[in-house]
Amino acid sequence: MNKVIVIGGGAAGMMAALAAADGGSKVCLYEKNEKLGKKIYITGKGRCNVTNASDIEDVFKNIVSNPKFMYSALYTLTNDATKDMFENDFKVPLKIERGNRVFPVSDKSSDVIAGLTGALKRKGVDVHLNTEVKEIITENEMVKGVKLYDGTIENAHRVIVATGGFS
Ligand SMILES: Cc1cc2nc3c(=O)[nH]c(=O)nc-3n(C[C@H](O)[C@H](O)[C@H](O)COP(=O)(O)OP(=O)(O)OC[C@H]3O[C@@H](n4cnc5c(N)ncnc54)[C@H](O)[C@@H]3O)c2cc1C
């Protein structure tokens, strides 16, 4: 079975892990923090602005610089598809507010994290918390896996780096 390692358990890493699991891979996710999605807690002032429900062409018009950069991502997973995914797959009821901004009905970003972590569990993603990846192992210019800070080596067919940026 194809094995995928995801480094980083933020919004991007969790979504990547779910997509890889949907594609039939065995997925291991490594997160250095003690819990997943820590940054999501502070998003949208603690409510998490999940997406925007405007017509997708209006969404592009409101991207301040280089909207073309977002074409591929936003047409692959549109704002409408994101809403459907959160409500139906992740069981997070959503509401639409001023400016078509979409939030969880509960007004709690923690519910968004719970929705994502619940989906990871249901899809069998192997989550390792408190586990920092030290380096990516390559052989003949091919990715072979990762090395953890404790020296453990984990092999994989693919490695997805989703280690985020500075807040
Ligand atoms: C104040 C604020 C409000 C925001 N509000 C919104 C909002 O309402 N709606 C919205 O869509 N976006 C919002 N954003 C943006 C959003 O938070 C980020 O775009 C998103 O969280 C980035 O996710 P990420 O997975 O790329 O990165 P991160 O959330 O940074 O995740 C990266 C993860 O990788 C882990 N990691 C790093 N290195 C390693 C390693 N070597 N080994 C293992 N793990 C590692 C980190 O611990 C971290 O958990 C907001 C951002 C801020 C700062």
PDB file of C-alpha atoms and ligand atoms in Angstrom:
ATOM      1  CA  MET A   1       0.000   0.000   0.000  1.00  0.00           C
ATOM      2  CA  ASN A   2       1.207   3.500  -0.821  1.00  0.00           C
ATOM      3  CA  LYS A   3       2.420   5.222   2.357  1.00  0.00           C
ATOM      4  CA  VAL A   4       2.236   8.989   2.762  1.00  0.00           C
ATOM      5  CA  ILE A   5       3.821  10.996   5.576  1.00  0.00           C
ATOM      6  CA  VAL A   6       2.433  14.451   6.321  1.00  0.00           C
ATOM      7  CA  ILE A   7       4.642  16.835   8.327  1.00  0.00           C
ATOM      8  CA  GLY A   8       2.533  19.369  10.241  1.00  0.00           C
ATOM      9  CA  GLY A   9      -0.949  19.096  11.689  1.00  0.00           C
ATOM     10  CA  GLY A  10      -2.313  22.540  10.895  1.00  0.00           C
ATOM     11  CA  ALA A  11      -5.213  23.249   8.524  1.00  0.00           C
ATOM     12  CA  ALA A  12      -3.120  22.393   5.444  1.00  0.00           C
ATOM     13  CA  GLY A  13      -1.608  19.209   6.875  1.00  0.00           C
ATOM     14  CA  MET A  14      -4.953  17.877   8.083  1.00  0.00           C
ATOM     15  CA  MET A  15      -6.610  18.559   4.712  1.00  0.00           C
ATOM     16  CA  ALA A  16      -3.655  16.958   2.879  1.00  0.00           C
ATOM     17  CA  ALA A  17      -3.818  13.895   5.131  1.00  0.00           C
ATOM     18  CA  LEU A  18      -7.562  13.523   4.460  1.00  0.00           C
ATOM     19  CA  ALA A  19      -7.045  13.848   0.691  1.00  0.00           C
ATOM     20  CA  ALA A  20      -4.251  11.248   0.745  1.00  0.00           C
ATOM     21  CA  ALA A  21      -6.395   8.853   2.811  1.00  0.00           C
ATOM     22  CA  ASP A  22      -9.290   9.379   0.378  1.00  0.00           C
ATOM     23  CA  GLY A  23      -6.871   8.425  -2.400  1.00  0.00           C
ATOM     24  CA  GLY A  24      -6.334   5.045  -0.730  1.00  0.00           C
ATOM     25  CA  SER A  25      -2.954   5.664   0.930  1.00  0.00           C
ATOM     26  CA  LYS A  26      -1.872   4.697   4.423  1.00  0.00           C
ATOM     27  CA  VAL A  27      -1.260   8.094   6.038  1.00  0.00           C
ATOM     28  CA  CYS A  28       0.913   9.077   9.022  1.00  0.00           C
ATOM     29  CA  LEU A  29       0.783  12.664  10.247  1.00  0.00           C
ATOM     30  CA  TYR A  30       3.511  14.120  12.502  1.00  0.00           C
ATOM     31  CA  GLU A  31       2.785  17.224  14.604  1.00  0.00           C
ATOM     32  CA  LYS A  32       5.323  18.724  16.984  1.00  0.00           C
ATOM     33  CA  ASN A  33       2.689  20.342  19.218  1.00  0.00           C
ATOM     34  CA  GLU A  34       0.636  18.493  21.822  1.00  0.00           C
ATOM     35  CA  LYS A  35      -2.526  18.978  19.744  1.00  0.00           C
ATOM     36  CA  LEU A  36      -3.607  19.454  16.141  1.00  0.00           C
ATOM     37  CA  GLY A  37      -4.665  22.745  14.553  1.00  0.00           C
ATOM     38  CA  LYS A  38      -3.427  25.059  17.310  1.00  0.00           C
ATOM     39  CA  LYS A  39      -3.373  28.089  14.994  1.00  0.00           C
ATOM     40  CA  ILE A  40      -7.000  27.484  13.976  1.00  0.00           C
ATOM     41  CA  TYR A  41      -8.049  28.345  17.564  1.00  0.00           C
ATOM     42  CA  ILE A  42      -7.139  32.009  17.029  1.00  0.00           C
ATOM     43  CA  THR A  43      -8.602  32.348  13.535  1.00  0.00           C
ATOM     44  CA  GLY A  44     -11.557  34.659  12.949  1.00  0.00           C
ATOM     45  CA  LYS A  45     -11.170  35.976  16.518  1.00  0.00           C
ATOM     46  CA  GLY A  46     -11.790  32.497  17.875  1.00  0.00           C
ATOM     47  CA  ARG A  47     -14.700  31.773  15.512  1.00  0.00           C
ATOM     48  CA  CYS A  48     -12.791  30.659  12.351  1.00  0.00           C
ATOM     49  CA  ASN A  49     -13.958  32.284   9.138  1.00  0.00           C
ATOM     50  CA  VAL A  50     -14.158  28.998   7.189  1.00  0.00           C
ATOM     51  CA  THR A  51     -14.762  30.430   3.704  1.00  0.00           C
ATOM     52  CA  ASN A  52     -16.825  33.022   1.837  1.00  0.00           C
ATOM     53  CA  ALA A  53     -20.163  32.183   0.243  1.00  0.00           C
ATOM     54  CA  SER A  54     -20.005  34.793  -2.549  1.00  0.00           C
ATOM     55  CA  ASP A  55     -20.080  33.772  -6.187  1.00  0.00           C
ATOM     56  CA  ILE A  56     -16.615  32.390  -6.926  1.00  0.00           C
ATOM     57  CA  GLU A  57     -15.922  35.099  -9.534  1.00  0.00           C
ATOM     58  CA  ASP A  58     -16.576  37.729  -6.825  1.00  0.00           C
ATOM     59  CA  VAL A  59     -14.185  35.877  -4.526  1.00  0.00           C
ATOM     60  CA  PHE A  60     -11.453  36.204  -7.176  1.00  0.00           C
ATOM     61  CA  LYS A  61     -12.251  39.922  -7.603  1.00  0.00           C
ATOM     62  CA  ASN A  62     -11.589  40.418  -3.876  1.00  0.00           C
ATOM     63  CA  ILE A  63      -8.179  38.749  -3.846  1.00  0.00           C
ATOM     64  CA  VAL A  64      -5.966  41.806  -3.538  1.00  0.00           C
ATOM     65  CA  SER A  65      -2.864  40.620  -5.363  1.00  0.00           C
ATOM     66  CA  ASN A  66      -2.326  37.983  -8.054  1.00  0.00           C
ATOM     67  CA  PRO A  67      -5.751  36.259  -8.040  1.00  0.00           C
ATOM     68  CA  LYS A  68      -4.566  34.004 -10.877  1.00  0.00           C
ATOM     69  CA  PHE A  69      -2.305  32.258  -8.355  1.00  0.00           C
ATOM     70  CA  MET A  70      -5.480  31.017  -6.616  1.00  0.00           C
ATOM     71  CA  TYR A  71      -7.329  29.764  -9.742  1.00  0.00           C
ATOM     72  CA  SER A  72      -6.153  26.173  -9.586  1.00  0.00           C
ATOM     73  CA  ALA A  73      -6.662  25.798  -5.811  1.00  0.00           C
ATOM     74  CA  LEU A  74     -10.064  27.489  -5.718  1.00  0.00           C
ATOM     75  CA  TYR A  75     -11.454  25.722  -8.771  1.00  0.00           C
ATOM     76  CA  THR A  76     -10.199  22.343  -7.434  1.00  0.00           C
ATOM     77  CA  LEU A  77     -11.911  22.917  -4.074  1.00  0.00           C
ATOM     78  CA  THR A  78     -14.440  25.721  -4.523  1.00  0.00           C
ATOM     79  CA  ASN A  79     -15.941  27.738  -1.682  1.00  0.00           C
ATOM     80  CA  ASP A  80     -19.242  25.862  -2.164  1.00  0.00           C
ATOM     81  CA  ALA A  81     -17.452  22.493  -2.029  1.00  0.00           C
ATOM     82  CA  THR A  82     -15.626  23.603   1.124  1.00  0.00           C
ATOM     83  CA  LYS A  83     -18.960  24.462   2.768  1.00  0.00           C
ATOM     84  CA  ASP A  84     -20.421  21.095   1.772  1.00  0.00           C
ATOM     85  CA  MET A  85     -17.347  19.274   3.061  1.00  0.00           C
ATOM     86  CA  PHE A  86     -17.465  20.957   6.464  1.00  0.00           C
ATOM     87  CA  GLU A  87     -21.193  20.445   6.893  1.00  0.00           C
ATOM     88  CA  ASN A  88     -21.575  16.932   5.488  1.00  0.00           C
ATOM     89  CA  ASP A  89     -18.190  15.218   5.965  1.00  0.00           C
ATOM     90  CA  PHE A  90     -16.875  17.020   9.046  1.00  0.00           C
ATOM     91  CA  LYS A  91     -20.310  17.527  10.694  1.00  0.00           C
ATOM     92  CA  VAL A  92     -19.730  21.233  11.397  1.00  0.00           C
ATOM     93  CA  PRO A  93     -22.971  23.230  10.815  1.00  0.00           C
ATOM     94  CA  LEU A  94     -22.182  26.603   9.213  1.00  0.00           C
ATOM     95  CA  LYS A  95     -23.864  30.018   8.963  1.00  0.00           C
ATOM     96  CA  ILE A  96     -23.414  32.956   6.617  1.00  0.00           C
ATOM     97  CA  GLU A  97     -22.845  36.451   7.996  1.00  0.00           C
ATOM     98  CA  ARG A  98     -22.248  39.992   6.703  1.00  0.00           C
ATOM     99  CA  GLY A  99     -20.136  40.048   3.570  1.00  0.00           C
ATOM    100  CA  ASN A 100     -21.022  36.382   2.952  1.00  0.00           C
ATOM    101  CA  ARG A 101     -18.435  35.301   5.506  1.00  0.00           C
ATOM    102  CA  VAL A 102     -18.989  31.701   6.634  1.00  0.00           C
ATOM    103  CA  PHE A 103     -18.567  30.706  10.314  1.00  0.00           C
ATOM    104  CA  PRO A 104     -19.501  27.658  12.417  1.00  0.00           C
ATOM    105  CA  VAL A 105     -23.020  28.021  13.869  1.00  0.00           C
ATOM    106  CA  SER A 106     -21.461  27.527  17.305  1.00  0.00           C
ATOM    107  CA  ASP A 107     -19.078  30.517  16.800  1.00  0.00           C
ATOM    108  CA  LYS A 108     -16.300  28.238  18.060  1.00  0.00           C
ATOM    109  CA  SER A 109     -13.140  27.598  16.032  1.00  0.00           C
ATOM    110  CA  SER A 110     -12.596  24.568  18.281  1.00  0.00           C
ATOM    111  CA  ASP A 111     -15.556  22.933  16.495  1.00  0.00           C
ATOM    112  CA  VAL A 112     -13.719  23.296  13.191  1.00  0.00           C
ATOM    113  CA  ILE A 113     -10.694  21.548  14.723  1.00  0.00           C
ATOM    114  CA  ALA A 114     -12.946  18.840  16.189  1.00  0.00           C
ATOM    115  CA  GLY A 115     -14.557  18.335  12.758  1.00  0.00           C
ATOM    116  CA  LEU A 116     -11.171  17.900  11.075  1.00  0.00           C
ATOM    117  CA  THR A 117      -9.712  15.652  13.778  1.00  0.00           C
ATOM    118  CA  GLY A 118     -12.870  13.518  13.790  1.00  0.00           C
ATOM    119  CA  ALA A 119     -12.544  13.031  10.025  1.00  0.00           C
ATOM    120  CA  LEU A 120      -8.863  12.048  10.416  1.00  0.00           C
ATOM    121  CA  LYS A 121      -9.877   9.397  12.933  1.00  0.00           C
ATOM    122  CA  ARG A 122     -12.705   8.043  10.772  1.00  0.00           C
ATOM    123  CA  LYS A 123     -10.388   7.781   7.761  1.00  0.00           C
ATOM    124  CA  GLY A 124      -7.720   5.929   9.759  1.00  0.00           C
ATOM    125  CA  VAL A 125      -4.972   8.570   9.629  1.00  0.00           C
ATOM    126  CA  ASP A 126      -2.242   7.658  12.103  1.00  0.00           C
ATOM    127  CA  VAL A 127      -1.632  10.893  14.074  1.00  0.00           C
ATOM    128  CA  HIS A 128       1.601  11.344  16.089  1.00  0.00           C
ATOM    129  CA  LEU A 129       1.528  14.353  18.424  1.00  0.00           C
ATOM    130  CA  ASN A 130       4.564  15.804  20.237  1.00  0.00           C
ATOM    131  CA  THR A 131       6.647  14.460  17.368  1.00  0.00           C
ATOM    132  CA  GLU A 132       8.937  16.782  15.459  1.00  0.00           C
ATOM    133  CA  VAL A 133      10.387  15.803  12.104  1.00  0.00           C
ATOM    134  CA  LYS A 134      14.074  16.676  11.872  1.00  0.00           C
ATOM    135  CA  GLU A 135      14.795  15.986   8.212  1.00  0.00           C
ATOM    136  CA  ILE A 136      13.519  14.480   5.000  1.00  0.00           C
ATOM    137  CA  ILE A 137      15.491  11.464   3.857  1.00  0.00           C
ATOM    138  CA  THR A 138      16.398  11.218   0.187  1.00  0.00           C
ATOM    139  CA  GLU A 139      18.252   8.600  -1.835  1.00  0.00           C
ATOM    140  CA  ASN A 140      19.308   9.165  -5.450  1.00  0.00           C
ATOM    141  CA  GLU A 141      17.263  12.392  -5.391  1.00  0.00           C
ATOM    142  CA  MET A 142      14.135  10.429  -4.403  1.00  0.00           C
ATOM    143  CA  VAL A 143      12.254  11.065  -1.159  1.00  0.00           C
ATOM    144  CA  LYS A 144      12.431   7.951   1.023  1.00  0.00           C
ATOM    145  CA  GLY A 145      10.912   9.107   4.316  1.00  0.00           C
ATOM    146  CA  VAL A 146      11.663  11.242   7.347  1.00  0.00           C
ATOM    147  CA  LYS A 147      13.934  11.251  10.384  1.00  0.00           C
ATOM    148  CA  LEU A 148      12.414  12.288  13.720  1.00  0.00           C
ATOM    149  CA  TYR A 149      14.247  14.214  16.430  1.00  0.00           C
ATOM    150  CA  ASP A 150      14.565  11.045  18.530  1.00  0.00           C
ATOM    151  CA  GLY A 151      16.483   9.424  15.653  1.00  0.00           C
ATOM    152  CA  THR A 152      13.653   7.183  14.432  1.00  0.00           C
ATOM    153  CA  ILE A 153      13.503   6.763  10.671  1.00  0.00           C
ATOM    154  CA  GLU A 154      10.088   6.349   9.042  1.00  0.00           C
ATOM    155  CA  ASN A 155       9.930   5.277   5.410  1.00  0.00           C
ATOM    156  CA  ALA A 156       7.255   6.466   2.992  1.00  0.00           C
ATOM    157  CA  HIS A 157       6.523   6.623  -0.717  1.00  0.00           C
ATOM    158  CA  ARG A 158       5.540  10.304  -0.476  1.00  0.00           C
ATOM    159  CA  VAL A 159       6.177  13.107   2.025  1.00  0.00           C
ATOM    160  CA  ILE A 160       3.951  16.190   2.202  1.00  0.00           C
ATOM    161  CA  VAL A 161       5.461  19.223   3.940  1.00  0.00           C
ATOM    162  CA  ALA A 162       2.763  21.390   5.573  1.00  0.00           C
ATOM    163  CA  THR A 163       4.790  23.105   8.273  1.00  0.00           C
ATOM    164  CA  GLY A 164       3.119  26.510   7.894  1.00  0.00           C
ATOM    165  CA  GLY A 165       4.683  29.909   8.263  1.00  0.00           C
ATOM    166  CA  PHE A 166       5.008  32.676  10.810  1.00  0.00           C
ATOM    167  CA  SER A 167       1.776  34.142  12.262  1.00  0.00           C
TER     168      SER A 167
HETATM  169  C1  LIG B   1      -4.814  36.002  13.856  1.00  0.00           C
HETATM  170  C2  LIG B   1      -5.120  35.134  12.664  1.00  0.00           C
HETATM  171  C3  LIG B   1      -6.433  35.007  12.241  1.00  0.00           C
HETATM  172  C4  LIG B   1      -6.725  34.223  11.119  1.00  0.00           C
HETATM  173  N1  LIG B   1      -8.031  34.068  10.751  1.00  0.00           N
HETATM  174  C5  LIG B   1      -8.342  33.252   9.716  1.00  0.00           C
HETATM  175  C6  LIG B   1      -9.702  32.955   9.395  1.00  0.00           C
HETATM  176  O1  LIG B   1     -10.638  33.406  10.083  1.00  0.00           O
HETATM  177  N2  LIG B   1      -9.944  32.136   8.328  1.00  0.00           N
HETATM  178  C7  LIG B   1      -8.905  31.578   7.586  1.00  0.00           C
HETATM  179  O2  LIG B   1      -9.187  30.826   6.632  1.00  0.00           O
HETATM  180  N3  LIG B   1      -7.614  31.809   7.899  1.00  0.00           N
HETATM  181  C8  LIG B   1      -7.309  32.612   8.941  1.00  0.00           C
HETATM  182  N4  LIG B   1      -6.000  32.831   9.271  1.00  0.00           N
HETATM  183  C9  LIG B   1      -4.959  32.165   8.467  1.00  0.00           C
HETATM  184  C10 LIG B   1      -4.855  30.695   8.883  1.00  0.00           C
HETATM  185  O3  LIG B   1      -4.723  30.604  10.283  1.00  0.00           O
HETATM  186  C11 LIG B   1      -3.613  30.069   8.244  1.00  0.00           C
HETATM  187  O4  LIG B   1      -3.631  30.301   6.847  1.00  0.00           O
HETATM  188  C12 LIG B   1      -3.600  28.561   8.467  1.00  0.00           C
HETATM  189  O5  LIG B   1      -3.821  28.224   9.819  1.00  0.00           O
HETATM  190  C13 LIG B   1      -2.277  28.027   8.012  1.00  0.00           C
HETATM  191  O6  LIG B   1      -2.314  26.629   8.166  1.00  0.00           O
HETATM  192  P1  LIG B   1      -1.058  25.743   7.863  1.00  0.00           P
HETATM  193  O7  LIG B   1      -1.456  24.328   8.082  1.00  0.00           O
HETATM  194  O8  LIG B   1      -0.466  26.131   6.546  1.00  0.00           O
HETATM  195  O9  LIG B   1       0.047  26.217   8.940  1.00  0.00           O
HETATM  196  P2  LIG B   1       0.064  26.070  10.525  1.00  0.00           P
HETATM  197  O10 LIG B   1      -1.282  26.248  11.125  1.00  0.00           O
HETATM  198  O11 LIG B   1       1.165  26.971  10.986  1.00  0.00           O
HETATM  199  O12 LIG B   1       0.458  24.555  10.761  1.00  0.00           O
HETATM  200  C14 LIG B   1       1.764  24.070  10.585  1.00  0.00           C
HETATM  201  C15 LIG B   1       1.957  22.976  11.627  1.00  0.00           C
HETATM  202  O13 LIG B   1       3.186  22.324  11.381  1.00  0.00           O
HETATM  203  C16 LIG B   1       3.780  22.005  12.619  1.00  0.00           C
HETATM  204  N5  LIG B   1       5.206  21.807  12.370  1.00  0.00           N
HETATM  205  C17 LIG B   1       6.115  22.723  11.930  1.00  0.00           C
HETATM  206  N6  LIG B   1       7.319  22.156  11.772  1.00  0.00           N
HETATM  207  C18 LIG B   1       7.170  20.843  12.126  1.00  0.00           C
HETATM  208  C19 LIG B   1       8.071  19.731  12.161  1.00  0.00           C
HETATM  209  N7  LIG B   1       9.366  19.854  11.800  1.00  0.00           N
HETATM  210  N8  LIG B   1       7.606  18.533  12.575  1.00  0.00           N
HETATM  211  C20 LIG B   1       6.293  18.386  12.940  1.00  0.00           C
HETATM  212  N9  LIG B   1       5.401  19.405  12.920  1.00  0.00           N
HETATM  213  C21 LIG B   1       5.828  20.617  12.506  1.00  0.00           C
HETATM  214  C22 LIG B   1       3.452  23.210  13.499  1.00  0.00           C
HETATM  215  O14 LIG B   1       3.538  22.897  14.882  1.00  0.00           O
HETATM  216  C23 LIG B   1       2.026  23.529  13.050  1.00  0.00           C
HETATM  217  O15 LIG B   1       1.041  22.887  13.835  1.00  0.00           O
HETATM  218  C24 LIG B   1      -5.686  33.590  10.389  1.00  0.00           C
HETATM  219  C25 LIG B   1      -4.349  33.715  10.836  1.00  0.00           C
HETATM  220  C26 LIG B   1      -4.067  34.461  11.956  1.00  0.00           C
HETATM  221  C27 LIG B   1      -2.627  34.550  12.421  1.00  0.00           C
END
